[in-house]
Short mmCIF file of C-alpha atoms in Angstrom, two decimals:
data_model
loop_
_atom_site.label_atom_id
_atom_site.label_comp_id
_atom_site.label_asym_id
_atom_site.label_seq_id
_atom_site.Cartn_x
_atom_site.Cartn_y
_atom_site.Cartn_z
CA MET A 1 63.94 113.49 55.89
CA THR A 2 65.21 117.44 56.44
CA ARG A 3 68.04 117.05 59.13
CA ILE A 4 68.46 119.55 61.85
CA VAL A 5 70.57 120.17 64.38
CA ILE A 6 70.16 122.30 67.50
CA MET A 7 72.77 123.87 69.40
CA GLY A 8 71.22 124.31 72.76
CA GLY A 9 68.28 123.21 74.57
CA GLY A 10 66.56 125.99 75.77
CA PRO A 11 63.49 127.47 75.39
CA ALA A 12 64.28 128.39 71.47
CA GLY A 13 65.94 125.09 71.16
CA TYR A 14 63.47 122.80 72.50
CA GLU A 15 60.47 124.70 71.41
CA ALA A 16 61.82 124.33 67.90
CA ALA A 17 62.64 120.69 68.29
CA LEU A 18 59.12 119.86 68.76
CA VAL A 19 57.59 122.11 66.29
CA ALA A 20 60.23 120.10 63.72
CA ALA A 21 59.57 116.64 65.10
CA GLN A 22 55.90 117.20 64.68
CA HIS A 23 56.77 118.11 61.01
CA GLY A 24 58.52 115.12 60.30
CA ALA A 25 62.11 116.24 60.46
CA ASP A 26 65.24 114.25 61.53
CA VAL A 27 66.04 116.19 64.93
CA THR A 28 69.06 116.38 67.11
CA ILE A 29 69.39 118.88 70.18
CA VAL A 30 73.10 119.01 71.56
CA GLU A 31 72.49 120.73 75.02
CA ARG A 32 75.47 120.28 77.65
CA ASP A 33 73.74 120.86 80.76
CA GLY A 34 70.27 120.02 80.71
CA LEU A 35 67.10 120.43 78.31
CA GLY A 36 65.63 123.62 79.62
CA GLY A 37 68.90 125.13 79.72
CA ALA A 38 69.66 127.76 81.53
CA CYS A 39 66.46 129.46 81.66
CA VAL A 40 64.96 125.88 83.47
CA LEU A 41 68.02 125.21 85.40
CA TYR A 42 69.48 128.45 86.60
CA ASP A 43 67.70 131.80 85.78
CA CYS A 44 63.73 132.27 84.96
CA VAL A 45 62.56 129.17 86.63
CA PRO A 46 64.49 129.21 89.54
CA SER A 47 64.52 132.87 89.91
CA LYS A 48 60.43 133.24 90.18
CA THR A 49 60.04 130.10 92.01
CA PHE A 50 62.11 131.79 94.58
CA ILE A 51 60.21 135.02 94.19
CA ALA A 52 56.97 132.98 95.07
CA SER A 53 57.98 132.21 98.06
CA SER A 54 58.97 135.92 98.89
CA GLY A 55 55.48 136.82 97.64
CA ALA A 56 53.77 134.47 100.23
CA LEU A 57 55.65 136.74 102.95
CA ALA A 58 54.64 139.86 101.12
CA LYS A 59 50.49 138.68 101.36
CA MET A 60 51.42 138.68 104.78
CA HIS A 61 52.07 142.91 105.68
CA ASP A 62 48.19 144.03 105.10
CA LEU A 63 46.38 141.19 106.68
CA GLY A 64 45.67 143.14 109.80
CA GLU A 65 43.67 145.52 107.61
CA LEU A 66 41.64 141.87 106.41
CA GLY A 67 40.97 141.27 110.44
CA ILE A 68 43.79 138.41 110.19
CA ASN A 69 46.25 139.06 113.45
CA THR A 70 50.00 138.32 112.45
CA ASP A 71 53.21 138.85 114.09
CA MET A 72 55.93 139.47 111.11
CA ALA A 73 58.33 138.88 114.12
CA ASP A 74 57.80 135.43 114.61
CA THR A 75 57.74 134.84 111.11
CA SER A 76 61.22 133.16 109.92
CA ILE A 77 62.49 131.35 106.45
CA ASP A 78 64.37 128.47 106.09
CA LEU A 79 66.55 129.25 103.45
CA PRO A 80 67.88 125.51 102.56
CA THR A 81 64.19 124.00 102.24
CA VAL A 82 63.75 127.52 100.05
CA HIS A 83 66.37 127.34 97.86
CA GLY A 84 65.97 123.31 97.94
CA ARG A 85 62.48 123.65 96.82
CA VAL A 86 63.85 126.22 93.69
CA LYS A 87 66.53 123.66 92.73
CA GLY A 88 64.43 120.43 92.86
CA LEU A 89 61.58 122.07 90.57
CA ALA A 90 64.12 123.49 88.25
CA LEU A 91 65.31 119.62 87.98
CA ALA A 92 61.67 118.41 87.58
CA GLN A 93 60.89 120.92 84.92
CA SER A 94 63.78 120.00 82.66
CA ALA A 95 63.05 116.20 83.10
CA ASP A 96 59.60 117.02 81.61
CA ILE A 97 61.20 119.14 78.96
CA ARG A 98 63.42 116.27 78.32
CA ALA A 99 60.82 113.33 78.12
CA ARG A 100 58.25 115.93 76.11
CA VAL A 101 61.14 115.65 73.45
CA GLN A 102 61.60 112.16 73.56
CA ARG A 103 58.27 111.30 73.03
CA GLU A 104 58.30 113.48 70.22
CA GLY A 105 61.07 111.00 68.26
CA VAL A 106 64.25 114.00 69.02
CA ARG A 107 67.43 112.84 69.93
CA VAL A 108 69.13 114.73 72.67
CA ILE A 109 72.99 114.55 73.47
CA ALA A 110 74.82 115.80 76.02
CA GLY A 111 77.52 118.04 74.79
CA GLU A 112 78.72 120.71 73.35
CA ALA A 113 78.27 122.04 69.58
CA ARG A 114 80.37 124.13 67.53
CA PHE A 115 80.10 124.33 63.59
CA CYS A 116 83.13 122.76 61.82
CA ASP A 117 82.25 123.07 58.16
CA GLU A 118 85.55 122.79 56.02
CA GLU A 119 84.24 125.99 54.14
CA PRO A 120 82.23 128.39 54.40
CA GLY A 121 79.31 128.40 51.73
CA LEU A 122 78.41 124.76 51.56
CA ALA A 123 74.91 123.91 51.23
CA THR A 124 75.17 121.32 53.84
CA HIS A 125 76.49 122.01 57.42
CA LYS A 126 78.35 119.70 59.59
CA VAL A 127 78.47 120.32 63.72
CA ALA A 128 81.07 118.65 65.85
CA VAL A 129 79.60 117.56 69.20
CA THR A 130 81.88 116.82 72.32
CA THR A 131 80.57 114.55 75.04
CA LYS A 132 82.60 112.77 78.07
CA ASP A 133 83.04 110.06 75.22
CA GLY A 134 84.46 111.81 72.54
CA THR A 135 83.75 114.09 69.51
CA GLU A 136 80.67 113.02 67.00
CA LYS A 137 80.72 114.93 63.85
CA LEU A 138 76.28 115.53 62.73
CA PRO A 139 75.39 116.74 59.00
CA ALA A 140 72.75 119.10 58.73
CA ASP A 141 70.59 120.65 56.34
CA VAL A 142 69.31 123.23 58.68
CA VAL A 143 71.39 124.30 62.00
CA LEU A 144 69.41 126.68 64.63
CA ILE A 145 72.21 128.48 67.40
CA ALA A 146 70.31 128.86 70.47
CA THR A 147 72.91 129.11 72.56
CA GLY A 148 71.42 131.25 74.93
CA ALA A 149 73.45 133.98 77.10
CA THR A 150 75.52 133.98 80.82
CA PRO A 151 75.56 136.78 83.26
CA ARG A 152 77.95 139.95 82.31
CA VAL A 153 80.80 140.30 84.63
CA LEU A 154 82.62 143.44 85.80
CA PRO A 155 86.07 143.69 85.59
CA GLY A 156 86.38 145.39 88.98
CA ALA A 157 83.66 142.70 90.65
CA VAL A 158 84.37 139.27 89.58
CA PRO A 159 81.63 136.96 91.78
CA ASP A 160 83.44 134.46 94.09
CA GLY A 161 80.14 132.70 95.08
CA GLU A 162 80.28 133.94 98.71
CA ARG A 163 80.27 137.46 99.07
CA ILE A 164 80.14 138.84 95.53
CA LEU A 165 77.56 136.81 93.85
CA ASP A 166 75.76 136.59 90.14
CA TRP A 167 72.28 135.62 90.21
CA ARG A 168 72.63 132.10 89.65
CA GLN A 169 75.08 131.77 92.74
CA LEU A 170 72.40 132.68 95.27
CA TYR A 171 70.82 129.40 95.68
CA GLU A 172 74.10 127.99 97.94
CA LEU A 173 73.76 130.61 100.49
CA GLN A 174 73.43 128.97 103.55
CA GLU A 175 71.77 132.25 105.29
CA LEU A 176 70.14 135.09 104.27
CA PRO A 177 72.46 137.94 103.76
CA GLU A 178 72.35 140.74 106.66
CA HIS A 179 72.67 143.43 103.95
CA LEU A 180 72.21 142.98 100.07
CA ALA A 181 73.58 145.53 97.68
CA VAL A 182 72.11 144.92 94.49
CA ILE A 183 73.89 146.21 91.38
CA GLY A 184 71.88 147.03 88.84
CA SER A 185 68.41 148.00 88.63
CA GLY A 186 66.99 146.28 85.75
CA VAL A 187 64.29 143.74 85.55
CA THR A 188 66.50 141.50 87.12
CA GLY A 189 68.18 143.38 89.97
CA ALA A 190 64.48 144.97 91.17
CA GLU A 191 63.14 141.13 91.07
CA PHE A 192 65.34 140.13 93.26
CA ALA A 193 65.75 143.69 95.87
CA SER A 194 61.87 143.06 95.69
CA ALA A 195 62.17 139.14 96.76
CA TYR A 196 64.58 139.82 99.62
CA THR A 197 63.16 142.79 101.09
CA GLU A 198 59.69 141.19 101.55
CA MET A 199 62.19 138.14 103.53
CA GLY A 200 63.27 141.19 105.66
CA VAL A 201 66.65 141.53 104.26
CA LYS A 202 68.33 145.22 104.25
CA VAL A 203 68.42 146.00 100.69
CA THR A 204 70.29 148.71 98.80
CA VAL A 205 70.00 149.10 94.98
CA VAL A 206 72.67 150.75 92.92
CA SER A 207 71.45 152.37 90.40
CA SER A 208 73.16 154.03 87.52
CA ARG A 209 70.02 155.89 86.51
CA ASP A 210 67.62 158.26 88.41
CA ARG A 211 65.19 155.51 89.16
CA VAL A 212 64.58 151.57 89.38
CA LEU A 213 63.72 150.08 86.13
CA PRO A 214 64.95 152.45 83.68
CA HIS A 215 63.38 150.92 80.83
CA GLU A 216 59.82 150.44 82.25
CA ASP A 217 56.71 152.28 82.84
CA ALA A 218 57.67 155.34 84.70
CA ASP A 219 54.84 155.12 86.62
CA ALA A 220 55.06 151.58 87.57
CA ALA A 221 58.69 151.88 88.70
CA ALA A 222 57.28 154.84 90.87
CA VAL A 223 54.73 152.43 92.74
CA LEU A 224 58.00 150.08 93.23
CA GLU A 225 59.92 152.66 94.45
CA GLU A 226 57.04 153.47 96.83
CA VAL A 227 56.90 150.06 98.25
CA PHE A 228 60.52 150.14 98.43
CA SER A 229 60.72 153.01 100.67
CA GLN A 230 57.77 151.58 102.81
CA ARG A 231 59.92 148.48 103.35
CA GLY A 232 62.87 150.27 104.19
CA THR A 233 64.90 149.48 100.91
CA THR A 234 67.11 152.55 99.68
CA VAL A 235 67.87 153.14 96.25
CA ALA A 236 71.21 154.81 95.20
CA LYS A 237 70.47 156.77 92.11
CA GLN A 238 73.07 157.93 89.59
CA ALA A 239 75.50 155.37 91.32
CA ARG A 240 77.59 153.96 88.82
CA ALA A 241 79.84 150.72 90.51
CA ASP A 242 83.39 150.92 89.59
CA ARG A 243 84.29 147.93 91.29
CA VAL A 244 83.34 145.81 94.33
CA GLU A 245 86.13 144.54 96.73
CA ARG A 246 85.87 141.94 99.84
CA THR A 247 86.23 143.36 103.26
CA GLU A 248 86.39 141.33 106.72
CA LYS A 249 82.82 141.61 107.26
CA GLY A 250 81.30 141.58 103.61
CA VAL A 251 81.81 144.03 100.75
CA GLU A 252 82.38 147.43 99.45
CA ILE A 253 80.86 149.06 96.37
CA PHE A 254 83.35 152.24 95.38
CA LEU A 255 81.21 154.32 92.90
CA ALA A 256 82.07 156.49 89.78
CA ASP A 257 81.20 159.40 92.05
CA GLY A 258 83.37 158.42 95.27
CA ARG A 259 80.69 156.94 97.13
CA VAL A 260 81.66 154.01 99.04
CA ILE A 261 78.33 151.55 99.71
CA GLU A 262 78.89 149.13 102.44
CA ALA A 263 76.96 145.58 102.64
CA SER A 264 77.36 141.88 103.66
CA HIS A 265 76.86 140.82 100.17
CA ALA A 266 76.74 142.13 96.37
CA LEU A 267 74.37 140.79 94.06
CA MET A 268 75.62 141.59 90.44
CA THR A 269 72.88 142.01 87.52
CA VAL A 270 74.53 144.17 85.41
CA GLY A 271 72.96 142.34 82.30
CA SER A 272 74.10 139.17 80.37
CA VAL A 273 76.38 138.64 77.07
CA PRO A 274 75.46 135.57 74.49
CA ASN A 275 77.39 132.05 74.38
CA THR A 276 78.74 132.72 70.78
CA LYS A 277 82.09 132.61 71.36
CA ASP A 278 84.20 129.09 70.42
CA ILE A 279 81.03 127.93 68.32
CA GLY A 280 82.51 127.88 65.28
CA LEU A 281 80.82 131.16 63.71
CA ASP A 282 84.11 131.86 61.42
CA LYS A 283 83.56 128.14 59.89
CA VAL A 284 80.48 129.12 58.29
CA GLY A 285 81.02 132.69 57.64
CA ILE A 286 78.86 134.38 60.29
CA SER A 287 80.24 137.38 62.15
CA PRO A 288 78.62 138.35 65.31
CA GLY A 289 76.90 142.09 65.75
CA PRO A 290 77.65 144.48 68.72
CA GLY A 291 78.23 142.66 71.87
CA GLY A 292 78.73 139.41 70.28
CA PHE A 293 75.12 138.59 69.20
CA ILE A 294 73.77 136.94 66.47
CA THR A 295 72.26 139.58 63.80
CA VAL A 296 68.81 137.71 62.78
CA ASP A 297 65.71 138.40 60.79
CA ARG A 298 62.14 138.17 61.65
CA VAL A 299 62.10 135.06 60.83
CA SER A 300 65.15 134.04 62.42
CA ARG A 301 67.26 133.49 59.57
CA THR A 302 70.98 134.34 60.05
CA SER A 303 73.17 135.81 56.70
CA VAL A 304 73.96 132.15 55.94
CA PRO A 305 71.49 130.23 54.35
CA GLY A 306 70.36 126.70 56.56
CA ILE A 307 71.66 128.68 59.34
CA TYR A 308 68.96 130.33 61.87
CA ALA A 309 69.45 131.95 65.40
CA ALA A 310 66.99 132.56 68.38
CA GLY A 311 66.83 133.38 71.79
CA ASP A 312 69.21 135.53 73.97
CA CYS A 313 72.35 134.75 71.58
CA THR A 314 70.27 136.72 69.24
CA GLY A 315 69.86 139.76 71.83
CA VAL A 316 66.12 140.01 70.38
CA LEU A 317 64.21 141.02 73.86
CA MET A 318 65.96 138.52 76.13
CA LEU A 319 62.41 136.95 77.29
CA ALA A 320 61.66 133.22 77.57
CA SER A 321 58.23 133.82 75.23
CA VAL A 322 60.36 135.46 72.78
CA ALA A 323 62.81 132.65 72.33
CA SER A 324 60.25 130.05 72.09
CA MET A 325 58.51 132.15 69.11
CA GLN A 326 61.84 132.45 67.42
CA GLY A 327 62.65 128.92 67.59
CA ARG A 328 59.35 127.75 66.25
CA ILE A 329 59.37 130.32 63.67
CA ALA A 330 62.80 129.06 62.82
CA MET A 331 61.49 125.81 61.41
CA TRP A 332 58.12 126.74 60.72
CA HIS A 333 59.89 128.56 57.92
CA ALA A 334 63.27 126.62 57.32
CA LEU A 335 60.57 123.76 56.28
CA GLY A 336 58.64 125.38 54.43
CA GLU A 337 55.48 126.25 56.41
CA GLY A 338 53.31 129.60 56.22
CA VAL A 339 54.47 131.89 59.08
CA ALA A 340 54.02 135.43 60.42
CA PRO A 341 57.15 137.47 61.15
CA ILE A 342 57.76 137.70 64.54
CA LYS A 343 56.05 141.45 65.90
CA LEU A 344 57.88 142.91 68.98
CA LYS A 345 55.10 145.58 69.87
CA THR A 346 52.61 142.54 70.57
CA VAL A 347 54.76 140.81 73.22
CA ALA A 348 53.80 140.91 76.68
CA ALA A 349 56.32 141.07 79.70
CA ASN A 350 56.22 141.02 83.30
CA VAL A 351 58.63 141.95 85.99
CA PHE A 352 58.00 139.61 88.70
CA THR A 353 58.19 142.23 91.58
CA HIS A 354 55.33 142.95 94.51
CA PRO A 355 53.63 144.17 92.90
CA GLU A 356 54.04 142.75 89.63
CA ILE A 357 54.52 145.08 86.49
CA ALA A 358 53.10 143.81 83.31
CA THR A 359 53.53 145.44 79.82
CA VAL A 360 52.36 145.00 76.25
CA GLY A 361 52.60 146.86 73.31
CA ILE A 362 53.45 150.69 72.81
CA SER A 363 55.20 152.65 75.86
CA GLN A 364 53.78 155.61 78.01
CA GLN A 365 57.25 157.03 77.07
CA ALA A 366 56.62 156.35 73.01
CA ILE A 367 53.38 158.68 73.69
CA ASP A 368 54.30 160.99 75.79
CA SER A 369 57.43 161.78 72.95
CA GLY A 370 54.77 162.19 70.34
CA GLU A 371 56.06 159.26 68.48
CA VAL A 372 53.10 157.37 68.49
CA PRO A 373 49.52 159.19 68.75
CA ALA A 374 46.97 157.71 71.10
CA ARG A 375 44.19 157.98 73.94
CA THR A 376 45.13 156.68 77.48
CA ILE A 377 43.49 155.95 80.50
CA MET A 378 44.64 155.21 83.91
CA LEU A 379 42.61 153.59 86.55
CA PRO A 380 44.07 153.30 90.55
CA LEU A 381 43.52 150.10 91.35
CA ALA A 382 42.38 151.83 94.62
CA THR A 383 38.96 152.07 92.88
CA ASN A 384 38.27 149.29 92.11
CA ALA A 385 35.68 146.84 94.37
CA ARG A 386 37.87 143.60 94.79
CA ALA A 387 41.20 145.52 94.89
CA LYS A 388 39.19 147.13 98.33
CA MET A 389 37.91 144.06 99.65
CA GLU A 390 41.61 142.74 99.36
CA GLY A 391 43.04 145.82 101.21
CA LEU A 392 45.12 146.74 97.85
CA ARG A 393 45.89 150.24 97.35
CA ARG A 394 48.92 150.47 95.30
CA GLY A 395 48.76 149.38 91.70
CA PHE A 396 46.80 150.49 88.41
CA VAL A 397 45.50 149.50 85.01
CA LYS A 398 46.22 151.44 81.90
CA LEU A 399 45.38 151.23 78.73
CA PHE A 400 46.40 152.74 74.95
CA CYS A 401 44.34 152.88 71.93
CA ARG A 402 44.28 154.92 68.23
CA PRO A 403 42.74 158.12 68.50
CA ALA A 404 40.72 157.84 66.02
CA THR A 405 39.66 153.93 65.77
CA GLY A 406 39.69 153.10 69.15
CA VAL A 407 42.17 149.88 68.50
CA VAL A 408 44.17 148.93 71.25
CA VAL A 409 47.78 149.55 70.84
CA GLY A 410 49.37 148.81 74.45
CA GLY A 411 49.01 148.79 78.30
CA VAL A 412 50.41 148.52 81.62
CA VAL A 413 49.10 146.79 84.95
CA VAL A 414 50.48 146.74 88.27
CA ALA A 415 49.01 144.88 90.51
CA PRO A 416 49.45 140.99 92.25
CA GLN A 417 48.90 138.79 89.78
CA ALA A 418 49.69 141.31 86.86
CA SER A 419 51.30 138.91 84.40
CA GLU A 420 47.82 136.98 84.06
CA LEU A 421 45.71 140.00 84.30
CA ILE A 422 47.95 141.27 81.18
CA LEU A 423 46.56 138.75 79.02
CA PRO A 424 42.89 140.26 77.96
CA ILE A 425 45.36 143.33 76.59
CA ALA A 426 47.77 141.48 74.87
CA LEU A 427 44.92 139.42 72.80
CA ALA A 428 43.41 143.08 72.28
CA VAL A 429 47.15 144.51 70.91
CA GLN A 430 47.46 140.99 69.04
CA ASN A 431 44.16 140.85 67.39
CA GLN A 432 43.86 144.65 66.58
CA LEU A 433 40.66 144.70 68.73
CA THR A 434 39.07 147.98 70.02
CA VAL A 435 38.09 149.65 73.12
CA ASP A 436 34.42 149.00 72.34
CA HIS A 437 35.35 145.32 72.30
CA LEU A 438 36.64 145.33 75.79
CA ALA A 439 34.00 147.49 77.44
CA LEU A 440 31.17 145.09 75.25
CA THR A 441 32.50 142.13 76.73
CA PHE A 442 31.46 141.01 80.42
CA SER A 443 33.62 141.09 83.47
CA VAL A 444 32.97 139.31 86.59
CA TYR A 445 32.27 141.50 89.05
CA PRO A 446 33.82 142.28 91.65
CA SER A 447 37.41 141.59 90.23
CA LEU A 448 40.29 142.85 89.13
CA SER A 449 40.03 142.20 85.53
CA GLY A 450 37.17 144.38 85.75
CA SER A 451 39.35 147.63 85.40
CA ILE A 452 40.31 146.49 82.20
CA THR A 453 36.98 146.54 81.08
CA GLU A 454 36.00 149.73 82.72
CA ALA A 455 39.04 151.07 81.06
CA GLY A 456 37.80 150.11 77.79
CA ARG A 457 34.42 151.99 78.42
CA GLN A 458 36.17 155.25 79.39
CA LEU A 459 37.91 155.42 76.09
CA MET A 460 34.91 154.48 74.44
CA ARG A 461 33.96 157.78 71.78
CA HIS A 462 30.87 158.04 69.60
CA ASP A 463 32.98 158.01 66.24
CA ASP A 464 34.68 154.70 67.67
CA LEU A 465 31.17 153.25 66.77
CA ASP A 466 30.47 155.00 63.99
#
């Protein structure tokens, strides 16, 4: 029986454990904080639960148009209840995951793991597990490193949990910030800026680039900036934060160009660093790459036989869905099953702002630069019958296809629940379907998804059908 030790119980770790157990391996997960890892306990699940509360408020803004009288001035937020729900759901999800892996016969150890091979190059590896009861050494034929990542800390802006915060500390606040400065305009920064904006907080986004979401679709980012502007949120562009200092009433953010922004609280969203220190990589001959990330190939192998890595510690698209697939692929490969290497161009991703922004496949930037030839269509949601009924004016559906064959190569959806609407486009990209496949598929009328089939119809050409 193949002995497998998994270092970390996040999406990469527990999904890998389930695959390995189903294939008859002897599996042990070592996790310090709890099953689900940082994703479930501190990051993805808590943040999206928090965003769900702000989303309920976001829906109220345009209810007057639908004939429903509301008074936003009378709307109040019970922040301790919101945060209690966030923490409760995270713990419940972690418990569900633990129960599932244990039903499959996986051993779960609460502790920290590090390699303790006597010398690099051994066929069988050893992992030292430190728990509150002592240290245990586990022999392993296969080891999966799935140790995740933690929020990056700027030397001049170290979080204190009171006024200078990382995104894991927000849920300890007893009151909403009077004025929240979000430092960083990537996905995490944009999501929290959007959530607090909908909760009525004064928000300033400090972006080192010329727009929010610099790595996302530019048209989608423009929609979000329009919403921010209407809701009173300020975006300070080309503004790189040098340091953040506490004041008597809050914080001051000192920018590289000399500007100073005052706020009650500062939220640091400047990326993540991998948890690859102090896990004994030198004992097995693995040298981390740039930024401390572990280099892997498309089946999650490291440079050392028998050792795989998956998830945020690899820096390969830091998404829970990608981590899970990396972990599964690692186990299928290690146990001799047929496996297709991961295809990053087929990964669907979502930004949980209001509205949401979902993408898959080739980007608009790659098309505009000439890197990828494609035919494109962009349909505003304002032309969709269901959107009109619901009072939705912002958002769109984009679809990209190959010029000659009509094969769908990418798309963007900006809409409420875009995370759900992106699936048919992701299926098309994954399975190399054509625009005529979409065009000839029945969609419900009226529905937002009808814009996807309509986009397919508008991209059809006679030569696609020959």
